[in-house]
mmCIF file of C-alpha atoms in Angstrom:
data_model
loop_
_atom_site.group_PDB
_atom_site.id
_atom_site.type_symbol
_atom_site.label_atom_id
_atom_site.label_comp_id
_atom_site.label_asym_id
_atom_site.label_seq_id
_atom_site.Cartn_x
_atom_site.Cartn_y
_atom_site.Cartn_z
ATOM 1 C CA UNK A 24 0.000 0.000 0.000
ATOM 2 C CA UNK A 25 1.271 3.495 -0.764
ATOM 3 C CA UNK A 26 2.370 5.519 2.251
ATOM 4 C CA UNK A 27 -0.329 7.261 4.241
ATOM 5 C CA UNK A 28 1.980 10.245 4.742
ATOM 6 C CA UNK A 29 2.524 11.066 1.079
ATOM 7 C CA UNK A 30 0.880 12.465 -2.017
ATOM 8 C CA UNK A 31 0.351 9.790 -4.681
ATOM 9 C CA UNK A 32 1.394 10.196 -8.318
ATOM 10 C CA UNK A 33 -0.554 7.731 -10.480
ATOM 11 C CA UNK A 34 -0.189 6.708 -14.111
ATOM 12 C CA UNK A 35 -2.356 4.537 -16.399
ATOM 13 C CA UNK A 36 -2.456 4.018 -20.178
ATOM 14 C CA UNK A 37 -4.049 6.799 -22.197
ATOM 15 C CA UNK A 38 -6.550 4.726 -24.183
ATOM 16 C CA UNK A 39 -10.297 4.556 -24.712
ATOM 17 C CA UNK A 40 -10.801 3.383 -21.111
ATOM 18 C CA UNK A 41 -9.090 6.515 -19.815
ATOM 19 C CA UNK A 42 -11.284 9.085 -21.588
ATOM 20 C CA UNK A 43 -12.390 11.687 -19.039
ATOM 21 C CA UNK A 44 -10.426 9.813 -16.387
ATOM 22 C CA UNK A 45 -9.254 12.693 -14.159
ATOM 23 C CA UNK A 46 -12.723 14.181 -13.802
ATOM 24 C CA UNK A 47 -14.544 10.877 -13.244
ATOM 25 C CA UNK A 48 -11.976 9.553 -10.788
ATOM 26 C CA UNK A 49 -11.899 12.776 -8.777
ATOM 27 C CA UNK A 50 -15.695 12.630 -8.533
ATOM 28 C CA UNK A 51 -15.567 9.047 -7.260
ATOM 29 C CA UNK A 52 -12.936 9.879 -4.656
ATOM 30 C CA UNK A 53 -14.922 12.870 -3.442
ATOM 31 C CA UNK A 54 -18.204 10.930 -3.336
ATOM 32 C CA UNK A 55 -16.510 8.208 -1.285
ATOM 33 C CA UNK A 56 -15.192 10.911 1.048
ATOM 34 C CA UNK A 57 -11.697 9.565 0.484
ATOM 35 C CA UNK A 58 -10.286 12.963 -0.486
ATOM 36 C CA UNK A 59 -11.542 16.527 -0.759
ATOM 37 C CA UNK A 60 -11.990 17.919 -4.253
ATOM 38 C CA UNK A 61 -8.945 20.199 -4.034
ATOM 39 C CA UNK A 62 -6.733 17.212 -3.125
ATOM 40 C CA UNK A 63 -7.037 15.353 -6.424
ATOM 41 C CA UNK A 64 -6.057 16.655 -9.850
ATOM 42 C CA UNK A 65 -4.655 15.742 -13.240
ATOM 43 C CA UNK A 66 -0.918 15.188 -13.670
ATOM 44 C CA UNK A 67 0.896 15.529 -16.963
ATOM 45 C CA UNK A 68 2.962 12.441 -17.807
ATOM 46 C CA UNK A 69 5.111 13.721 -20.681
ATOM 47 C CA UNK A 70 5.799 11.737 -23.818
ATOM 48 C CA UNK A 71 9.458 11.122 -23.149
ATOM 49 C CA UNK A 72 11.757 9.075 -25.373
ATOM 50 C CA UNK A 73 11.480 5.454 -24.287
ATOM 51 C CA UNK A 74 14.902 4.254 -25.448
ATOM 52 C CA UNK A 75 15.725 0.546 -25.290
ATOM 53 C CA UNK A 76 14.267 -2.069 -22.990
ATOM 54 C CA UNK A 77 17.723 -2.543 -21.498
ATOM 55 C CA UNK A 78 17.839 1.171 -20.606
ATOM 56 C CA UNK A 79 14.349 1.073 -19.102
ATOM 57 C CA UNK A 80 15.234 -1.874 -16.871
ATOM 58 C CA UNK A 81 18.518 -0.248 -15.835
ATOM 59 C CA UNK A 82 16.715 2.983 -14.938
ATOM 60 C CA UNK A 83 14.010 1.064 -13.094
ATOM 61 C CA UNK A 84 16.723 -0.309 -10.799
ATOM 62 C CA UNK A 85 18.730 2.923 -10.610
ATOM 63 C CA UNK A 86 16.000 5.517 -10.104
ATOM 64 C CA UNK A 87 14.907 4.346 -6.619
ATOM 65 C CA UNK A 88 18.434 5.123 -5.344
ATOM 66 C CA UNK A 89 18.304 8.618 -6.817
ATOM 67 C CA UNK A 90 14.783 9.040 -5.473
ATOM 68 C CA UNK A 91 15.939 8.182 -1.958
ATOM 69 C CA UNK A 92 18.931 10.517 -2.222
ATOM 70 C CA UNK A 93 16.859 13.388 -3.630
ATOM 71 C CA UNK A 94 14.262 12.979 -0.888
ATOM 72 C CA UNK A 95 16.944 13.064 1.806
ATOM 73 C CA UNK A 96 18.575 16.189 0.361
ATOM 74 C CA UNK A 97 15.228 17.975 0.140
ATOM 75 C CA UNK A 98 14.308 16.890 3.672
ATOM 76 C CA UNK A 99 17.650 18.212 4.970
ATOM 77 C CA UNK A 100 16.875 21.604 3.464
ATOM 78 C CA UNK A 101 13.528 21.592 5.259
ATOM 79 C CA UNK A 102 15.270 20.635 8.498
ATOM 80 C CA UNK A 103 17.765 23.482 8.022
ATOM 81 C CA UNK A 104 14.890 25.928 7.520
ATOM 82 C CA UNK A 105 13.099 24.526 10.544
ATOM 83 C CA UNK A 106 16.169 25.083 12.728
ATOM 84 C CA UNK A 107 16.789 28.578 11.350
ATOM 85 C CA UNK A 108 13.175 29.557 12.018
ATOM 86 C CA UNK A 109 13.081 28.083 15.540
ATOM 87 C CA UNK A 110 10.565 25.429 14.462
ATOM 88 C CA UNK A 111 7.895 28.072 13.850
ATOM 89 C CA UNK A 112 5.332 26.350 11.556
ATOM 90 C CA UNK A 113 3.906 29.612 10.229
ATOM 91 C CA UNK A 114 7.295 30.992 9.209
ATOM 92 C CA UNK A 115 8.361 27.588 7.872
ATOM 93 C CA UNK A 116 5.342 27.463 5.562
ATOM 94 C CA UNK A 117 6.351 30.865 4.182
ATOM 95 C CA UNK A 118 9.824 29.597 3.248
ATOM 96 C CA UNK A 119 8.969 26.119 1.916
ATOM 97 C CA UNK A 120 7.327 27.297 -1.277
ATOM 98 C CA UNK A 121 7.795 26.144 -4.847
ATOM 99 C CA UNK A 122 7.832 29.046 -7.285
ATOM 100 C CA UNK A 123 5.947 31.066 -4.646
ATOM 101 C CA UNK A 124 3.297 28.357 -4.324
ATOM 102 C CA UNK A 125 2.747 25.886 -1.520
ATOM 103 C CA UNK A 126 3.815 22.314 -2.126
ATOM 104 C CA UNK A 127 0.175 21.249 -2.470
ATOM 105 C CA UNK A 128 -0.560 24.066 -4.921
ATOM 106 C CA UNK A 129 2.457 23.042 -6.990
ATOM 107 C CA UNK A 130 1.433 19.367 -7.146
ATOM 108 C CA UNK A 131 -2.339 19.760 -7.269
ATOM 109 C CA UNK A 132 -2.573 22.824 -9.491
ATOM 110 C CA UNK A 133 -2.412 20.942 -12.783
ATOM 111 C CA UNK A 134 1.250 19.880 -12.665
ATOM 112 C CA UNK A 135 3.090 20.020 -15.978
ATOM 113 C CA UNK A 136 6.564 18.975 -17.056
ATOM 114 C CA UNK A 137 9.023 21.893 -17.291
ATOM 115 C CA UNK A 138 9.903 21.562 -20.964
ATOM 116 C CA UNK A 139 11.943 24.762 -20.932
ATOM 117 C CA UNK A 140 14.348 23.402 -18.349
ATOM 118 C CA UNK A 141 14.119 19.719 -19.229
ATOM 119 C CA UNK A 142 13.391 19.351 -22.987
ATOM 120 C CA UNK A 143 11.482 16.132 -23.690
ATOM 121 C CA UNK A 144 13.457 15.553 -26.896
ATOM 122 C CA UNK A 145 16.400 14.529 -24.740
ATOM 123 C CA UNK A 146 16.906 10.872 -23.928
ATOM 124 C CA UNK A 147 15.948 9.423 -20.554
ATOM 125 C CA UNK A 148 19.592 8.898 -19.576
ATOM 126 C CA UNK A 149 20.438 12.523 -20.343
ATOM 127 C CA UNK A 150 17.434 13.778 -18.380
ATOM 128 C CA UNK A 151 18.227 11.633 -15.360
ATOM 129 C CA UNK A 152 21.923 12.581 -15.388
ATOM 130 C CA UNK A 153 20.939 16.251 -15.620
ATOM 131 C CA UNK A 154 18.631 15.970 -12.612
ATOM 132 C CA UNK A 155 21.308 14.126 -10.616
ATOM 133 C CA UNK A 156 23.880 16.797 -11.459
ATOM 134 C CA UNK A 157 21.481 19.586 -10.504
ATOM 135 C CA UNK A 158 20.586 18.014 -7.161
ATOM 136 C CA UNK A 159 24.257 17.297 -6.445
ATOM 137 C CA UNK A 160 25.067 20.979 -7.005
ATOM 138 C CA UNK A 161 22.266 22.003 -4.647
ATOM 139 C CA UNK A 162 23.576 19.611 -1.997
ATOM 140 C CA UNK A 163 27.147 20.923 -2.291
ATOM 141 C CA UNK A 164 26.012 24.542 -1.923
ATOM 142 C CA UNK A 165 23.807 23.703 1.065
ATOM 143 C CA UNK A 166 26.572 21.812 2.852
ATOM 144 C CA UNK A 167 29.066 24.659 2.312
ATOM 145 C CA UNK A 168 26.645 27.357 3.500
ATOM 146 C CA UNK A 169 25.468 25.306 6.460
ATOM 147 C CA UNK A 170 29.038 24.513 7.521
ATOM 148 C CA UNK A 171 30.034 28.189 7.334
ATOM 149 C CA UNK A 172 27.016 29.190 9.395
ATOM 150 C CA UNK A 173 27.560 26.469 12.003
ATOM 151 C CA UNK A 174 31.180 27.567 12.483
ATOM 152 C CA UNK A 175 30.128 31.186 12.943
ATOM 153 C CA UNK A 176 27.299 30.212 15.272
ATOM 154 C CA UNK A 177 29.602 27.951 17.292
ATOM 155 C CA UNK A 178 32.122 30.756 17.689
ATOM 156 C CA UNK A 179 29.410 33.173 18.804
ATOM 157 C CA UNK A 180 27.913 30.680 21.248
ATOM 158 C CA UNK A 181 31.338 30.151 22.768
ATOM 159 C CA UNK A 182 31.770 33.905 23.191
ATOM 160 C CA UNK A 183 28.268 34.226 24.639
ATOM 161 C CA UNK A 184 29.009 31.442 27.061
ATOM 162 C CA UNK A 185 32.058 33.336 28.247
ATOM 163 C CA UNK A 186 29.887 36.395 28.775
ATOM 164 C CA UNK A 187 26.923 34.692 30.403
ATOM 165 C CA UNK A 188 28.292 31.590 32.163
ATOM 166 C CA UNK A 189 29.222 31.409 35.824
ATOM 167 C CA UNK A 190 32.444 32.850 37.219
ATOM 168 C CA UNK A 191 34.298 29.612 36.543
ATOM 169 C CA UNK A 192 33.983 30.002 32.777
ATOM 170 C CA UNK A 193 32.780 33.462 31.794
ATOM 171 C CA UNK A 194 35.091 36.202 30.635
ATOM 172 C CA UNK A 195 36.294 38.391 33.477
ATOM 173 C CA UNK A 196 36.651 41.451 31.270
ATOM 174 C CA UNK A 197 33.320 42.883 32.450
ATOM 175 C CA UNK A 198 33.689 41.604 36.023
ATOM 176 C CA UNK A 199 37.012 42.961 37.260
ATOM 177 C CA UNK A 200 38.543 46.427 37.146
ATOM 178 C CA UNK A 201 42.044 47.836 37.164
ATOM 179 C CA UNK A 202 41.806 48.359 40.925
ATOM 180 C CA UNK A 203 41.531 44.594 41.491
ATOM 181 C CA UNK A 204 45.139 44.117 40.353
ATOM 182 C CA UNK A 205 48.417 45.280 41.846
ATOM 183 C CA UNK A 206 50.591 47.546 39.688
ATOM 184 C CA UNK A 207 52.816 45.687 37.257
ATOM 185 C CA UNK A 208 55.736 44.091 39.071
ATOM 186 C CA UNK A 209 58.754 41.955 38.213
ATOM 187 C CA UNK A 210 58.214 39.789 41.270
ATOM 188 C CA UNK A 211 54.542 39.657 42.222
ATOM 189 C CA UNK A 212 51.225 39.217 40.416
ATOM 190 C CA UNK A 213 47.516 39.255 41.118
ATOM 191 C CA UNK A 214 45.647 36.054 40.364
ATOM 192 C CA UNK A 215 41.905 35.494 40.059
ATOM 193 C CA UNK A 216 40.465 32.351 41.630
ATOM 194 C CA UNK A 217 36.888 31.050 41.300
ATOM 195 C CA UNK A 218 35.858 29.333 44.524
ATOM 196 C CA UNK A 219 32.672 27.223 44.842
ATOM 197 C CA UNK A 220 30.239 28.984 47.163
ATOM 198 C CA UNK A 221 30.274 26.073 49.606
ATOM 199 C CA UNK A 222 34.100 26.232 49.796
ATOM 200 C CA UNK A 223 34.570 29.932 50.572
ATOM 201 C CA UNK A 224 35.449 29.338 54.238
ATOM 202 C CA UNK A 225 37.856 26.618 53.175
ATOM 203 C CA UNK A 226 39.519 29.071 50.785
ATOM 204 C CA UNK A 227 39.828 31.789 53.403
ATOM 205 C CA UNK A 228 41.485 29.434 55.853
ATOM 206 C CA UNK A 229 43.844 27.791 53.350
ATOM 207 C CA UNK A 230 44.923 30.179 50.622
ATOM 208 C CA UNK A 231 47.908 31.675 52.529
ATOM 209 C CA UNK A 232 49.395 28.186 53.018
ATOM 210 C CA UNK A 233 48.841 26.801 49.523
ATOM 211 C CA UNK A 234 52.328 27.923 48.484
ATOM 212 C CA UNK A 235 55.365 29.302 50.256
ATOM 213 C CA UNK A 236 55.200 32.850 48.907
ATOM 214 C CA UNK A 237 51.565 33.991 49.048
ATOM 215 C CA UNK A 238 51.095 37.549 50.309
ATOM 216 C CA UNK A 239 49.219 37.310 53.624
ATOM 217 C CA UNK A 240 45.743 38.834 53.810
ATOM 218 C CA UNK A 241 45.836 39.624 50.086
ATOM 219 C CA UNK A 242 42.645 37.701 49.273
ATOM 220 C CA UNK A 243 39.784 39.966 48.266
ATOM 221 C CA UNK A 244 36.329 39.025 47.045
ATOM 222 C CA UNK A 245 35.789 40.663 43.652
ATOM 223 C CA UNK A 246 32.418 39.213 42.618
ATOM 224 C CA UNK A 247 30.030 36.324 43.161
ATOM 225 C CA UNK A 248 27.164 34.551 41.464
ATOM 226 C CA UNK A 249 24.919 31.628 42.372
ATOM 227 C CA UNK A 250 27.720 29.081 42.047
ATOM 228 C CA UNK A 251 31.066 30.771 42.659
ATOM 229 C CA UNK A 252 32.816 33.593 44.445
ATOM 230 C CA UNK A 253 35.702 35.266 42.636
ATOM 231 C CA UNK A 254 38.724 36.162 44.755
ATOM 232 C CA UNK A 255 41.890 38.048 43.888
ATOM 233 C CA UNK A 256 45.104 37.002 45.600
ATOM 234 C CA UNK A 257 48.683 38.232 45.333
ATOM 235 C CA UNK A 258 51.539 35.734 44.992
ATOM 236 C CA UNK A 259 55.179 35.834 43.976
ATOM 237 C CA UNK A 260 55.630 34.868 40.324
ATOM 238 C CA UNK A 261 58.219 32.225 41.181
ATOM 239 C CA UNK A 262 55.579 30.115 42.962
ATOM 240 C CA UNK A 263 52.909 30.532 40.289
ATOM 241 C CA UNK A 264 53.036 26.915 39.104
ATOM 242 C CA UNK A 265 53.126 25.520 42.618
ATOM 243 C CA UNK A 266 50.171 27.668 43.653
ATOM 244 C CA UNK A 267 48.207 26.651 40.550
ATOM 245 C CA UNK A 268 48.782 22.958 41.317
ATOM 246 C CA UNK A 269 47.556 23.385 44.894
ATOM 247 C CA UNK A 270 44.469 25.192 43.634
ATOM 248 C CA UNK A 271 43.612 22.237 41.411
ATOM 249 C CA UNK A 272 44.127 19.799 44.273
ATOM 250 C CA UNK A 273 41.671 21.776 46.387
ATOM 251 C CA UNK A 274 39.174 22.209 43.541
ATOM 252 C CA UNK A 275 39.684 25.948 43.328
ATOM 253 C CA UNK A 276 39.708 27.284 39.767
ATOM 254 C CA UNK A 277 42.519 29.546 38.651
ATOM 255 C CA UNK A 278 41.225 31.931 36.025
ATOM 256 C CA UNK A 279 43.803 32.671 33.342
ATOM 257 C CA UNK A 280 43.242 36.389 33.001
ATOM 258 C CA UNK A 281 45.544 39.348 32.591
ATOM 259 C CA UNK A 282 43.997 42.769 32.873
ATOM 260 C CA UNK A 283 44.516 44.780 29.704
ATOM 261 C CA UNK A 284 42.226 47.622 28.578
ATOM 262 C CA UNK A 285 43.358 47.023 24.993
ATOM 263 C CA UNK A 286 42.607 43.308 25.186
ATOM 264 C CA UNK A 287 39.188 43.985 26.723
ATOM 265 C CA UNK A 288 38.341 46.411 23.953
ATOM 266 C CA UNK A 289 39.470 43.893 21.334
ATOM 267 C CA UNK A 290 37.370 41.174 22.942
ATOM 268 C CA UNK A 291 34.292 43.397 22.772
ATOM 269 C CA UNK A 292 35.035 44.203 19.148
ATOM 270 C CA UNK A 293 35.490 40.507 18.345
ATOM 271 C CA UNK A 294 32.138 39.740 19.955
ATOM 272 C CA UNK A 295 30.458 42.452 17.901
ATOM 273 C CA UNK A 296 32.053 41.078 14.714
ATOM 274 C CA UNK A 297 30.970 37.545 15.633
ATOM 275 C CA UNK A 298 27.380 38.700 16.160
ATOM 276 C CA UNK A 299 27.343 40.509 12.819
ATOM 277 C CA UNK A 300 28.912 37.566 10.977
ATOM 278 C CA UNK A 301 26.477 35.082 12.466
ATOM 279 C CA UNK A 302 23.502 37.260 11.537
ATOM 280 C CA UNK A 303 24.755 37.794 7.973
ATOM 281 C CA UNK A 304 25.390 34.066 7.465
ATOM 282 C CA UNK A 305 22.001 33.247 9.011
ATOM 283 C CA UNK A 306 20.304 35.565 6.528
ATOM 284 C CA UNK A 307 22.312 34.144 3.629
ATOM 285 C CA UNK A 308 21.597 30.542 4.647
ATOM 286 C CA UNK A 309 17.889 31.302 5.012
ATOM 287 C CA UNK A 310 17.794 32.847 1.538
ATOM 288 C CA UNK A 311 19.748 29.997 -0.054
ATOM 289 C CA UNK A 312 17.668 27.362 1.748
ATOM 290 C CA UNK A 313 14.418 28.917 0.583
ATOM 291 C CA UNK A 314 15.643 29.115 -3.015
ATOM 292 C CA UNK A 315 17.151 25.645 -2.972
ATOM 293 C CA UNK A 316 14.065 24.076 -1.438
ATOM 294 C CA UNK A 317 12.036 25.324 -4.385
ATOM 295 C CA UNK A 318 14.616 24.008 -6.854
ATOM 296 C CA UNK A 319 15.207 20.700 -5.058
ATOM 297 C CA UNK A 320 11.509 19.916 -4.707
ATOM 298 C CA UNK A 321 10.955 20.502 -8.423
ATOM 299 C CA UNK A 322 13.911 18.263 -9.271
ATOM 300 C CA UNK A 323 12.533 15.584 -6.939
ATOM 301 C CA UNK A 324 9.079 15.665 -8.532
ATOM 302 C CA UNK A 325 10.497 15.575 -12.064
ATOM 303 C CA UNK A 326 12.549 12.516 -11.110
ATOM 304 C CA UNK A 327 9.449 10.832 -9.718
ATOM 305 C CA UNK A 328 7.557 11.571 -12.939
ATOM 306 C CA UNK A 329 10.406 9.936 -14.878
ATOM 307 C CA UNK A 330 10.029 6.902 -12.592
ATOM 308 C CA UNK A 331 6.311 6.994 -13.285
ATOM 309 C CA UNK A 332 6.965 7.047 -17.040
ATOM 310 C CA UNK A 333 9.608 4.305 -16.981
ATOM 311 C CA UNK A 334 7.510 1.936 -14.872
ATOM 312 C CA UNK A 335 4.441 2.663 -16.983
ATOM 313 C CA UNK A 336 6.289 1.704 -20.178
ATOM 314 C CA UNK A 337 7.598 -1.479 -18.556
ATOM 315 C CA UNK A 338 4.167 -2.264 -17.183
ATOM 316 C CA UNK A 339 1.911 -1.427 -20.118
ATOM 317 C CA UNK A 340 4.264 -1.307 -23.118
ATOM 318 C CA UNK A 341 3.930 0.924 -26.161
ATOM 319 C CA UNK A 342 2.619 3.377 -27.172
ATOM 320 C CA UNK A 343 4.163 5.391 -24.338
ATOM 321 C CA UNK A 344 1.117 7.544 -23.757
ATOM 322 C CA UNK A 345 -0.181 7.806 -20.225
ATOM 323 C CA UNK A 346 -2.692 9.710 -18.137
ATOM 324 C CA UNK A 347 -1.572 10.953 -14.732
ATOM 325 C CA UNK A 348 -3.492 11.676 -11.553
ATOM 326 C CA UNK A 349 -2.167 13.207 -8.347
ATOM 327 C CA UNK A 350 -4.005 12.355 -5.124
ATOM 328 C CA UNK A 351 -3.410 13.629 -1.614
ATOM 329 C CA UNK A 352 -5.276 11.094 0.522
ATOM 330 C CA UNK A 353 -7.092 12.130 3.656
ATOM 331 C CA UNK A 354 -4.849 11.233 6.583
ATOM 332 C CA UNK A 355 -7.845 9.603 8.274
ATOM 333 C CA UNK A 356 -8.967 7.466 5.340
ATOM 334 C CA UNK A 357 -6.074 6.556 3.004
ATOM 335 C CA UNK A 358 -7.347 2.965 2.722
ATOM 336 C CA UNK A 359 -10.652 4.235 1.410
ATOM 337 C CA UNK A 360 -8.833 6.228 -1.291
ATOM 338 C CA UNK A 361 -6.807 3.168 -2.257
ATOM 339 C CA UNK A 362 -9.966 1.065 -2.377
ATOM 340 C CA UNK A 363 -11.603 3.517 -4.801
ATOM 341 C CA UNK A 364 -8.507 3.580 -7.005
ATOM 342 C CA UNK A 365 -8.165 -0.207 -7.018
ATOM 343 C CA UNK A 366 -11.802 -0.667 -7.947
ATOM 344 C CA UNK A 367 -11.651 1.971 -10.675
ATOM 345 C CA UNK A 368 -8.523 0.542 -12.310
ATOM 346 C CA UNK A 369 -9.364 -3.157 -12.060
ATOM 347 C CA UNK A 370 -9.867 -3.164 -15.833
ATOM 348 C CA UNK A 371 -6.054 -2.952 -16.080
ATOM 349 C CA UNK A 372 -5.502 -6.263 -14.264
ATOM 350 C CA UNK A 373 -4.710 -8.247 -17.423
ATOM 351 C CA UNK A 374 -2.341 -5.590 -18.760
ATOM 352 C CA UNK A 375 -0.489 -4.925 -15.517
ATOM 353 C CA UNK A 376 0.180 -8.421 -14.234
ATOM 354 C CA UNK A 377 0.373 -11.819 -15.940
ATOM 355 C CA UNK A 378 0.162 -10.721 -19.565
ATOM 356 C CA UNK A 379 3.225 -8.517 -19.479
ATOM 357 C CA UNK A 380 5.544 -11.318 -18.420
ATOM 358 C CA UNK A 381 4.339 -13.441 -21.349
ATOM 359 C CA UNK A 382 5.292 -10.761 -23.870
ATOM 360 C CA UNK A 383 8.583 -9.811 -22.264
ATOM 361 C CA UNK A 384 10.933 -12.131 -24.198
ATOM 362 C CA UNK A 385 9.909 -10.796 -27.611
ATOM 363 C CA UNK A 386 10.614 -7.229 -26.468
ATOM 364 C CA UNK A 387 14.318 -7.678 -25.982
ATOM 365 C CA UNK A 388 15.385 -10.601 -28.143
ATOM 366 C CA UNK A 389 17.689 -11.835 -25.403
ATOM 367 C CA UNK A 390 16.839 -14.686 -23.036
ATOM 368 C CA UNK A 391 19.014 -13.205 -20.302
ATOM 369 C CA UNK A 392 17.360 -9.803 -20.660
ATOM 370 C CA UNK A 393 13.921 -11.403 -20.769
ATOM 371 C CA UNK A 394 14.640 -13.329 -17.557
ATOM 372 C CA UNK A 395 15.772 -10.123 -15.870
ATOM 373 C CA UNK A 396 12.636 -8.366 -17.091
ATOM 374 C CA UNK A 397 10.399 -11.205 -15.895
ATOM 375 C CA UNK A 398 11.994 -11.203 -12.447
ATOM 376 C CA UNK A 399 11.321 -7.486 -12.185
ATOM 377 C CA UNK A 400 7.725 -7.836 -13.329
ATOM 378 C CA UNK A 401 6.871 -10.745 -11.040
ATOM 379 C CA UNK A 402 6.995 -8.424 -8.043
ATOM 380 C CA UNK A 403 3.688 -7.535 -6.406
ATOM 381 C CA UNK A 404 1.983 -4.636 -8.175
ATOM 382 C CA UNK A 405 -1.198 -2.643 -8.002
ATOM 383 C CA UNK A 406 -2.996 -2.504 -11.321
ATOM 384 C CA UNK A 407 -1.924 1.115 -11.705
ATOM 385 C CA UNK A 408 1.540 2.645 -11.367
ATOM 386 C CA UNK A 409 1.936 4.808 -8.276
ATOM 387 C CA UNK A 410 4.839 6.645 -6.654
ATOM 388 C CA UNK A 411 4.839 8.803 -3.551
ATOM 389 C CA UNK A 412 5.903 12.346 -2.775
ATOM 390 C CA UNK A 413 6.430 12.226 1.010
ATOM 391 C CA UNK A 414 5.089 15.002 3.190
ATOM 392 C CA UNK A 415 8.476 16.371 4.169
ATOM 393 C CA UNK A 416 7.154 19.843 5.006
#
C-alpha cells in the first residue's frame, strides 16, 4: 500500500478506457469521502523518449536510489529551515514554497513537465543525469553554506558562554577592574580564583598556606554569582606553578586572566564582529535554503515523474502515452482512497500483471534480458503505477 503520509502520483495508459479519467476519478474519490476535491487533480505524464528495454530496466533499478537521495537532500533543506526559524510552523510554511506556491498548490494545481528546463526531446539517460547533477550541485552549496554558518554560530555561542556563564567560565573582562590588580611588578602578580560557594570558608582558611610565597591577607572578594565567588590574591611569580597545582588539588579554579584595557576592547570588538557575521550568514543561509528548497523539490518531482513514465512503459508497453493523476489522501482514510482507485482501475488487471511477463521475451530478443525483465515484473503490483511524494514539510 502506498504511504499514508505522502501524495500519490498515479499513471495509467491513455486509451479509450481513460477518456475523461481525471474528472470521473476525482468525482468518485470525493463521493466516497476519500479525499476533498482540491486534493485530487490531473498530472501531466510527458511523452518522453522510451529508449531501449535494457535502458528502461537499468533505470528502473537505478532511479529508486536517486529518489531516496533526492528525498533526503530535500528533507535536509527543510530541516535546516526549521532550525533557522526556531521550528515556527507559520514561518516555515512561508519559506517552503515552490515558485511562490505551496507544495500542495504546486502538485495539485495541474502539474506540468518543465519543458523549458528539461526538454522532452532529450533521452531518458540525459534527463536523469541532468537531474542528478542539478541536485548534487544544490547539496554541495547547502553543505558549504550550512558549515560556514555552524562555524560562525559555534564561535558566537562560545563567546556568549564566556559572557553569560558562571564565574568559573565566563570572561572576566566585564567583572574585574584595574583596581583589582596590583601595579605591574617583576616579582609579584595578582591572580583570580573562582571558589565554589560552599568552599569559601575553606579558601579563606587555606589560601595563605597553599604555596610558600603567598602575600598574607591579600585575598579579596571581587564578585560572586549563584555558584562561585571570585577572589583576587597576590603571589610571587616564582611560585605561580606551585600555587596553581595546589588550587587544582583543592578544587579551586585559577582563572587565566591578565587585565589589559586594549585586550578587553578587542574582545568586545570581536564579539560584535561575531554577532554581525552570524547574523549575515544566518540571513544568507535562510535565503539559499528557501531558493534551494524550491529548486530541489521541483527536481525531486520531475525525477518521480520519470520513474512513473519508466515503470508505466515497462508495465503497459507501447505506445508510451499515459494519463496521470495526483491524489493527496485524507490522513484519516487513506485505505478508502486506495480502495476507490483499485476498484476503478481493475480493468487494467490483465495488462499490468500476468500478460506482461508473457510478452517480455519478444521485447528484448535476449533470453538473459527477458529473464531479468520477468523477475522485475513478477513483483507484487497494483494494477496502476503509483509513486509517492512524502510530506516532508
